[in-house]
PDB file of C-alpha atoms in Angstrom:
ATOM      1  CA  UNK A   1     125.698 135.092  83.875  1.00  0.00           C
ATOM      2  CA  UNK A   2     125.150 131.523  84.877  1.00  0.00           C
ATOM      3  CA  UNK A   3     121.134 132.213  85.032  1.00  0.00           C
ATOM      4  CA  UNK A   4     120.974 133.142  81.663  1.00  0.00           C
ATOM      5  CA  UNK A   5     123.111 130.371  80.434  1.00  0.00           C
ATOM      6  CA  UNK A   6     120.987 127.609  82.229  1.00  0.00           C
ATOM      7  CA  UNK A   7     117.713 129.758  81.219  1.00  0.00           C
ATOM      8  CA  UNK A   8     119.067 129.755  77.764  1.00  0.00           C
ATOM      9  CA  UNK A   9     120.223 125.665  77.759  1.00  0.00           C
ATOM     10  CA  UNK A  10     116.098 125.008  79.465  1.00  0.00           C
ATOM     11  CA  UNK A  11     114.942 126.883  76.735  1.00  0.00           C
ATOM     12  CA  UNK A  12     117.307 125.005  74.206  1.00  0.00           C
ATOM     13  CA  UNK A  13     116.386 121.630  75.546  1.00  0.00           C
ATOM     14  CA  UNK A  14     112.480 122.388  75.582  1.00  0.00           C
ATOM     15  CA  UNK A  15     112.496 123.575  71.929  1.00  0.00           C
ATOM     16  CA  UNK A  16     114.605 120.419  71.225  1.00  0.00           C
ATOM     17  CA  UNK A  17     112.167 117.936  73.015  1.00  0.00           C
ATOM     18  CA  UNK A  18     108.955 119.884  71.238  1.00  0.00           C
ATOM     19  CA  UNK A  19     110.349 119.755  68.116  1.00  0.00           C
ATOM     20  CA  UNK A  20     111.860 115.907  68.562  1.00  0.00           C
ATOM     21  CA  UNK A  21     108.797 114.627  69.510  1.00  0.00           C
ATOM     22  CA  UNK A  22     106.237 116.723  66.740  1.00  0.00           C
ATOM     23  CA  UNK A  23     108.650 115.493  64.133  1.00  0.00           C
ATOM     24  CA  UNK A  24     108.228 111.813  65.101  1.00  0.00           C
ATOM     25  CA  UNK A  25     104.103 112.367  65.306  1.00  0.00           C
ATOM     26  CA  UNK A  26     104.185 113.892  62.070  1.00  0.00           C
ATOM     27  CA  UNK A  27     106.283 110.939  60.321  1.00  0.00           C
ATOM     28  CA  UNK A  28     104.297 108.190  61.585  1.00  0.00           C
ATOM     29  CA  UNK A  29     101.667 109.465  59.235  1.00  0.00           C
ATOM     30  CA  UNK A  30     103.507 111.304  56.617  1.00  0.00           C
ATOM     31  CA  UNK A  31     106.113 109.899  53.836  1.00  0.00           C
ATOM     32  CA  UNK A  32     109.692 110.618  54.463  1.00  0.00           C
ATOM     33  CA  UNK A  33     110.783 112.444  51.991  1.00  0.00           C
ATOM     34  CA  UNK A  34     114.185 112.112  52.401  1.00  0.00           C
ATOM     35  CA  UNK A  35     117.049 111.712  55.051  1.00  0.00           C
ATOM     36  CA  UNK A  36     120.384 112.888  56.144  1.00  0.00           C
ATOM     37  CA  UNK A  37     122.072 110.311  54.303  1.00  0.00           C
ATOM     38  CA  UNK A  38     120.566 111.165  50.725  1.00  0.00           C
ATOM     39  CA  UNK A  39     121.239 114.934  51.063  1.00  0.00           C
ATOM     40  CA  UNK A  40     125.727 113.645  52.287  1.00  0.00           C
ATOM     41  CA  UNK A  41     125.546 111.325  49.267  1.00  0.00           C
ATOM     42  CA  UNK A  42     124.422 113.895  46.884  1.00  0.00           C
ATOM     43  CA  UNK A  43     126.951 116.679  47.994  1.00  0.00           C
ATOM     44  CA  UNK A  44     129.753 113.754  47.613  1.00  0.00           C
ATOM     45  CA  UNK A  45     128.978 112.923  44.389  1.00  0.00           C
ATOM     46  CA  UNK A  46     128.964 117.038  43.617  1.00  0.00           C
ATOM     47  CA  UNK A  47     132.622 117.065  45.246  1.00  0.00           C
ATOM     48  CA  UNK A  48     133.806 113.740  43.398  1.00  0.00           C
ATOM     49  CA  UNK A  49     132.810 115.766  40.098  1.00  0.00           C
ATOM     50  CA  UNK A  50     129.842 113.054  39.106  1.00  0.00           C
ATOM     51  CA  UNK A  51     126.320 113.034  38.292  1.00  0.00           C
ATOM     52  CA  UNK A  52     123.902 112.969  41.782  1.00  0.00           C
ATOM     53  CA  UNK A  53     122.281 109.064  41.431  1.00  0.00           C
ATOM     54  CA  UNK A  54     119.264 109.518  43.472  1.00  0.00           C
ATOM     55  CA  UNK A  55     116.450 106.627  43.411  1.00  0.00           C
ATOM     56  CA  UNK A  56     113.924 106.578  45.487  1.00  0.00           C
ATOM     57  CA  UNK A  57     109.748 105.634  45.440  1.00  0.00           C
ATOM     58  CA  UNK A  58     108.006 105.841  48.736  1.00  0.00           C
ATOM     59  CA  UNK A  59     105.358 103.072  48.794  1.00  0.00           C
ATOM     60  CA  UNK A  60     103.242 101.639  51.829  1.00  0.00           C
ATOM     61  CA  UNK A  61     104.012  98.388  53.503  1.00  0.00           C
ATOM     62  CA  UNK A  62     101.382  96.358  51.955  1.00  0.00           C
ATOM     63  CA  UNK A  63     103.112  96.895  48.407  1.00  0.00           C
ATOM     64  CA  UNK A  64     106.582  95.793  49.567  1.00  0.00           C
ATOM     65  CA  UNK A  65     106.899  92.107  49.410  1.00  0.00           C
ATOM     66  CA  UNK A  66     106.708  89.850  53.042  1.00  0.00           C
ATOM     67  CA  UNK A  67     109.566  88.142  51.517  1.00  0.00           C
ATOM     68  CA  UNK A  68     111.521  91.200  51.972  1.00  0.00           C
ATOM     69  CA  UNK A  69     110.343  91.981  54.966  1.00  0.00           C
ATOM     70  CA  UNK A  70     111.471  88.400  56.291  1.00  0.00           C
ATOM     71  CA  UNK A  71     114.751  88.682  54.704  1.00  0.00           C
ATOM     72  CA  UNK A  72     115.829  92.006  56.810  1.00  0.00           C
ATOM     73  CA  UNK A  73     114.572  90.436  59.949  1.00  0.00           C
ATOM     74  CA  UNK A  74     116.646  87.281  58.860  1.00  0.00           C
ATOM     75  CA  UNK A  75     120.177  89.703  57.898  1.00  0.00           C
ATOM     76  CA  UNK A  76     119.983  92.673  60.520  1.00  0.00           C
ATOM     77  CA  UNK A  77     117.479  92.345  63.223  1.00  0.00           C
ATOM     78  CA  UNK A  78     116.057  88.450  64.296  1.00  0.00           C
ATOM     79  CA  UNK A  79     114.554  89.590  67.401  1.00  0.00           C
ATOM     80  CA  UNK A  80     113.115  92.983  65.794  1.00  0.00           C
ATOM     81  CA  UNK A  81     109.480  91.822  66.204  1.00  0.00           C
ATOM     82  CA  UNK A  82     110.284  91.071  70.188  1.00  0.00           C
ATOM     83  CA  UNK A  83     111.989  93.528  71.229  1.00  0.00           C
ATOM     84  CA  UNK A  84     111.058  97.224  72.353  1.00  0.00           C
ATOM     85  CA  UNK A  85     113.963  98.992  70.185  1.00  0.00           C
ATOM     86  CA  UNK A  86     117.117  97.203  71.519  1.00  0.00           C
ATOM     87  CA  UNK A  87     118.896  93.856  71.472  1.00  0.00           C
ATOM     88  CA  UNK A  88     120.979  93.672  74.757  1.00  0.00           C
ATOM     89  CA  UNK A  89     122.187  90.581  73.945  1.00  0.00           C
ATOM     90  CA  UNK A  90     123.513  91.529  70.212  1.00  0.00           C
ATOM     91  CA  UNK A  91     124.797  94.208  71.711  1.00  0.00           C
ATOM     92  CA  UNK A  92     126.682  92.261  74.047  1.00  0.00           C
ATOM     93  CA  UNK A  93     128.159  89.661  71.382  1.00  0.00           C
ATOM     94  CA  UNK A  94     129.159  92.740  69.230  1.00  0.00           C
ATOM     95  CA  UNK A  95     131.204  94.442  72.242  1.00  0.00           C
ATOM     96  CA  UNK A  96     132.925  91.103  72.785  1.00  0.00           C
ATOM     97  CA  UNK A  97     133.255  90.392  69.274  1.00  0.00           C
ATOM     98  CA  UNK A  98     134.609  94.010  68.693  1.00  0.00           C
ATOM     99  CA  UNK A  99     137.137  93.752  71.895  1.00  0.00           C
ATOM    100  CA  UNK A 100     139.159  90.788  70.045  1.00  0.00           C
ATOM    101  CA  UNK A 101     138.923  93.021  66.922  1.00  0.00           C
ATOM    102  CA  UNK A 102     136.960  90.664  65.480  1.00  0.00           C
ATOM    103  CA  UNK A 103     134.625  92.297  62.115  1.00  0.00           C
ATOM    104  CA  UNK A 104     131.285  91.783  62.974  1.00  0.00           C
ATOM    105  CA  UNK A 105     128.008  93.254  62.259  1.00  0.00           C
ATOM    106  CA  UNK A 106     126.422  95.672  64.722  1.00  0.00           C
ATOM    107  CA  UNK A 107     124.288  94.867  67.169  1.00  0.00           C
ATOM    108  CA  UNK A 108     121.741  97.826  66.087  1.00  0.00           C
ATOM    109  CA  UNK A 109     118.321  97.206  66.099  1.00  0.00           C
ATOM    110  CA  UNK A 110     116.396  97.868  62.901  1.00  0.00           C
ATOM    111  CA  UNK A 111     114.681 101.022  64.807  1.00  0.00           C
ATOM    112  CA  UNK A 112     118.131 102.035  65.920  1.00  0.00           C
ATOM    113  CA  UNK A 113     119.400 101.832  62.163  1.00  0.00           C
ATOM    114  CA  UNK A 114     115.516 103.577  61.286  1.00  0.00           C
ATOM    115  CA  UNK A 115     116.116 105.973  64.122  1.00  0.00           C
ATOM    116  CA  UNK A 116     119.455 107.176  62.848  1.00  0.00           C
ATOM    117  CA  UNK A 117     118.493 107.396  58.677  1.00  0.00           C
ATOM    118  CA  UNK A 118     115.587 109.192  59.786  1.00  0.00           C
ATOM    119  CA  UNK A 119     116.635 111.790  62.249  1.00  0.00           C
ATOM    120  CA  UNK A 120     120.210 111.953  62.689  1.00  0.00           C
ATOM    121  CA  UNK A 121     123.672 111.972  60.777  1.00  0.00           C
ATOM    122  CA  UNK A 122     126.622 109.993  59.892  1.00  0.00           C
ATOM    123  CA  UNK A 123     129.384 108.712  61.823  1.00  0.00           C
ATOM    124  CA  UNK A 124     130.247 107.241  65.193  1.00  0.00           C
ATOM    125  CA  UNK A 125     130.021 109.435  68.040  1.00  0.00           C
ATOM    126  CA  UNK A 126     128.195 109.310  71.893  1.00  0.00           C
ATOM    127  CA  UNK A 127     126.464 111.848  71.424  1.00  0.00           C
ATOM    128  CA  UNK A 128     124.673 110.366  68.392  1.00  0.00           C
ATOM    129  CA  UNK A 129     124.416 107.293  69.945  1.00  0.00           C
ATOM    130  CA  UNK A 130     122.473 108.955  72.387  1.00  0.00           C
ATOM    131  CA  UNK A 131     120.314 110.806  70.367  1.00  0.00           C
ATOM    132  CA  UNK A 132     119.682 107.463  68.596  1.00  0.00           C
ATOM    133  CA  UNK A 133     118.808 105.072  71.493  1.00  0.00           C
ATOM    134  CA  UNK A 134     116.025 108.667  72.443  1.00  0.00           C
ATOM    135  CA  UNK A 135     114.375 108.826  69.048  1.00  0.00           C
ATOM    136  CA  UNK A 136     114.836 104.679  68.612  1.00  0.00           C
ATOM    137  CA  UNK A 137     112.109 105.023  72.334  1.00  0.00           C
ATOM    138  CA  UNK A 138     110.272 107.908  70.371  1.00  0.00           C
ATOM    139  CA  UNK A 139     109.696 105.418  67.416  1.00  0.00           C
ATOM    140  CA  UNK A 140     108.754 102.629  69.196  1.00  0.00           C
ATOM    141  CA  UNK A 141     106.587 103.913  71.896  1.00  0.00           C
ATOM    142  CA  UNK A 142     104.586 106.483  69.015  1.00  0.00           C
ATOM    143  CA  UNK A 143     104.711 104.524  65.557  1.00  0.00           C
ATOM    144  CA  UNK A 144     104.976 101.144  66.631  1.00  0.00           C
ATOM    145  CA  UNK A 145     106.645  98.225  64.738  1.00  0.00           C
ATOM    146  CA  UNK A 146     104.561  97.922  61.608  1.00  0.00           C
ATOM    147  CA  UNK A 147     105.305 101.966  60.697  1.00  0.00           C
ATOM    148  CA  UNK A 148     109.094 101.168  61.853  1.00  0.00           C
ATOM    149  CA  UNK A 149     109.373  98.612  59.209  1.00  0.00           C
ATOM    150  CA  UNK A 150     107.746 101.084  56.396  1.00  0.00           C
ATOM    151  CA  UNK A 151     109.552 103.683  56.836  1.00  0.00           C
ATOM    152  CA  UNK A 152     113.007 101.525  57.230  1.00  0.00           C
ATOM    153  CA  UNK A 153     112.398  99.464  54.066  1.00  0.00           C
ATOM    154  CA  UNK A 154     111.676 102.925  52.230  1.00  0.00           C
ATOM    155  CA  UNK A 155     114.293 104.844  53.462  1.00  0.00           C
ATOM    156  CA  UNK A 156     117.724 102.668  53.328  1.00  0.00           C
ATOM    157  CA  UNK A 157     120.180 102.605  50.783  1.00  0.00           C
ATOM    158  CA  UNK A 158     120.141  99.286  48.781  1.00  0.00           C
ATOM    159  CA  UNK A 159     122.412 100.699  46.329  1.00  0.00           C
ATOM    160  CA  UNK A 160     124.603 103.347  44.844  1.00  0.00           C
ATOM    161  CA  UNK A 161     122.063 105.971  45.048  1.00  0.00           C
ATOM    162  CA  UNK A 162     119.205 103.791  44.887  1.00  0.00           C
ATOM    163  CA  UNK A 163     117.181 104.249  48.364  1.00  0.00           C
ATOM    164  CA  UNK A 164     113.602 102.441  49.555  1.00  0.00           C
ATOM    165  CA  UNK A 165     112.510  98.969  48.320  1.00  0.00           C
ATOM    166  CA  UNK A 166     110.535 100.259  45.742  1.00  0.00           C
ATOM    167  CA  UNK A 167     113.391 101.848  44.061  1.00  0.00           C
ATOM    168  CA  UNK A 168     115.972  98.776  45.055  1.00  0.00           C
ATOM    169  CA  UNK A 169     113.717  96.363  43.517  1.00  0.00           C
ATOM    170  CA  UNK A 170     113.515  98.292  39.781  1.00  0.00           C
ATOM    171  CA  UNK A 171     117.145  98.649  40.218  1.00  0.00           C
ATOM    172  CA  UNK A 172     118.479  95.250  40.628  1.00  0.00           C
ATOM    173  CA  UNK A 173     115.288  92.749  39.327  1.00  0.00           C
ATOM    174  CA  UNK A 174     113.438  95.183  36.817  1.00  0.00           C
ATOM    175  CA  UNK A 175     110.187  94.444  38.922  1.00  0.00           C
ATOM    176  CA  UNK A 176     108.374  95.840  41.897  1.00  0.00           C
ATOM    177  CA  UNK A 177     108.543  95.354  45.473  1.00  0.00           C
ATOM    178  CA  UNK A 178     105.262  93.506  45.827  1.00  0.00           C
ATOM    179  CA  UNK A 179     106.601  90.859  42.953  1.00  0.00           C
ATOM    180  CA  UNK A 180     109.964  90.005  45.038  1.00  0.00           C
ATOM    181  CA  UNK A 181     110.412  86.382  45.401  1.00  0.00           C
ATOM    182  CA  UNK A 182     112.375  84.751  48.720  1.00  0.00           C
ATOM    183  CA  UNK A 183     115.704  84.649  46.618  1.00  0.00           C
ATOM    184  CA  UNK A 184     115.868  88.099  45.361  1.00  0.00           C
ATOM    185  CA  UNK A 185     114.466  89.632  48.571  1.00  0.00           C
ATOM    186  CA  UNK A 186     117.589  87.255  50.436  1.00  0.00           C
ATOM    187  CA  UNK A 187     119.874  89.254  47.469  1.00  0.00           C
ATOM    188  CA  UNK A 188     118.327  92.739  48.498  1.00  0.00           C
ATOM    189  CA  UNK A 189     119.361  91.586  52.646  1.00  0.00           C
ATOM    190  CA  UNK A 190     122.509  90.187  52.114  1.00  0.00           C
ATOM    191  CA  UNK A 191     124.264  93.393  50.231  1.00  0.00           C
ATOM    192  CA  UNK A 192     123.011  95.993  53.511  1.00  0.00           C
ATOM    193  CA  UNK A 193     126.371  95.985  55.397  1.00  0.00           C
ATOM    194  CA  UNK A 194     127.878  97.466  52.467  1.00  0.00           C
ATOM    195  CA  UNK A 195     125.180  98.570  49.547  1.00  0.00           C
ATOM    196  CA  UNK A 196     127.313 100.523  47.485  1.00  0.00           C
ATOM    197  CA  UNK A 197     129.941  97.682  47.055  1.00  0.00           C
ATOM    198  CA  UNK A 198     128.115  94.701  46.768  1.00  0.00           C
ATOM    199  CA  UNK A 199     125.615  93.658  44.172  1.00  0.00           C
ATOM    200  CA  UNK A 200     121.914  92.123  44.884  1.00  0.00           C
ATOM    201  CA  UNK A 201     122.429  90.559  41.262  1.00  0.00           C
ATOM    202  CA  UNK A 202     125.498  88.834  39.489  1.00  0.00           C
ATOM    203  CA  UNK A 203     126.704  88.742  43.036  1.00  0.00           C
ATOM    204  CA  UNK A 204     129.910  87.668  43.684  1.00  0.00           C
ATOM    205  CA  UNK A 205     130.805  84.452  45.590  1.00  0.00           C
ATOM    206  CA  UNK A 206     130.669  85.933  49.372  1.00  0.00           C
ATOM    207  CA  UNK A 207     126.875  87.589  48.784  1.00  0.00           C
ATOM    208  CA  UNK A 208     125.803  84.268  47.481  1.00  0.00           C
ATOM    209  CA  UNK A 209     126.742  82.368  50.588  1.00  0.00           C
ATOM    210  CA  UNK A 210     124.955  85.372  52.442  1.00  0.00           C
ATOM    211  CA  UNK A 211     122.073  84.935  50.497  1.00  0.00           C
ATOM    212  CA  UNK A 212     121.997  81.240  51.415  1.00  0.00           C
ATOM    213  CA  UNK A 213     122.380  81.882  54.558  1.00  0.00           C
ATOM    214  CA  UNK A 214     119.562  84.874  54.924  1.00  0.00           C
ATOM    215  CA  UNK A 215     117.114  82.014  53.335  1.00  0.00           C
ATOM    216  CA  UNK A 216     117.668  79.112  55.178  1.00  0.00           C
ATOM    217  CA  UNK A 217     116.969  81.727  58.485  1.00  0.00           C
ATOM    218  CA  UNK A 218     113.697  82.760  56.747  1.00  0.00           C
ATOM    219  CA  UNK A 219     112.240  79.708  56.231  1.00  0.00           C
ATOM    220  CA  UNK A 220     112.160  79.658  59.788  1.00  0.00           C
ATOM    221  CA  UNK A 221     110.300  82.942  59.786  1.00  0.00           C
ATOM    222  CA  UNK A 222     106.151  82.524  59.706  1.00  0.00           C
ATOM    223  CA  UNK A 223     104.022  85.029  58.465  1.00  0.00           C
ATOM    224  CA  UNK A 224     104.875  88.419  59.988  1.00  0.00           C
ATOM    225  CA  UNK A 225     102.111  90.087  62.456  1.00  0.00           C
ATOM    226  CA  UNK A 226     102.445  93.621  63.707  1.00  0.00           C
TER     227      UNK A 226
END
């Protein structure tokens, strides 16, 4: 009985790593379509009796503005371009933080946060904290920072509904992603932590001083290499 249970968990795990791994290949050349967080938003508006908002436009890297791609790296990630998929020491600050119940923001990596929309679900858990520090080493070690950022800035929610830059940047600014400027890319940053609350424009008083805050840190950002 034991046999077949640990011939049946190899097999499990072998299927999991093959399929795991071919999924990660195939998105480093191929759109995501959509992610796990899209599909939970859609059934919740179905239960809450509304209309599904879904918004999203998949469009490479070199259409989405640097601007906004300075002001993420500013709000959620300043060391994303050093590091190889984790911030130790953010992670550190956040435990501490998080021991004096302090309110503070995460200390995920923008490929943990990319690793998690992508592949995995919703919710706090060690398990999916696992699975998301394994496909956050997948990411970085087959895609590579420049496809990390693409697919994160296309695949986030930046609004009720509203998903991707592309789509964020019709929503709030009525222009495209390419034609952000520093301000409105530092509005787009500073309502992440909670996108279906806050707004990117007519903000209220506590996004402005985060979108103050998000510029002054990008002016200290040069231009971006991969």
């Amino acid at each position: 009985m034991m046999k077949k249970i640990f011939r049946w968990l190899k097999k499990a795990m072998l299927w999991f790593f093959g399929l795991s791994i071919a999924s990660v290949i195939l998105f480093k050349w191929v759109p995501v379509p959509f992610t796990p967080l899209m599909v939970t938003r859609i059934i919740e508006f179905k239960f809450d009796g509304q209309d599904a908002i879904y918004s999203h436009d998949w469009v490479p890297l070199e259409d989405i503005s640097p601007q906004l791609q300075k002001a993420v790296i500013a709000s959620e990630d300043g060391h994303f371009l050093t590091h190889h998929g984790f911030d130790f020491e953010a992670m550190q600050k956040a435990f501490a933080h998080n021991k004096k119940g302090k309110r503070i923001k995460g200390g995920s990596t923008i490929s943990q946060q990319t690793a998690k929309n992508v592949f995995l679900w919703q919710g706090r858990s060690y398990v999916r904290k696992g699975l998301e520090a394994y496909f956050t080493v997948l990411i970085e070690l087959i895609w590579g920072k420049e496809r990390i950022m693409e697919v994160y800035l296309n695949s986030i929610e930046m609004g009720n509904g509203v998903y991707g830059a592309e789509a964020a940047s019709q929503y709030w600014y009525r222009k495209s992603a390419q034609s952000l400027t520093r301000n409105e890319a530092a509005g787009i940053a500073a309502i992440l932590p909670n996108p279906r609350k806050y707004k990117a424009s007519n903000s209220s008083s506590y996004i402005n001083r985060r979108k103050e805050k998000i510029g002054r840190v990008m002016r200290h950002i040069g231009t971006i290499t991969y």
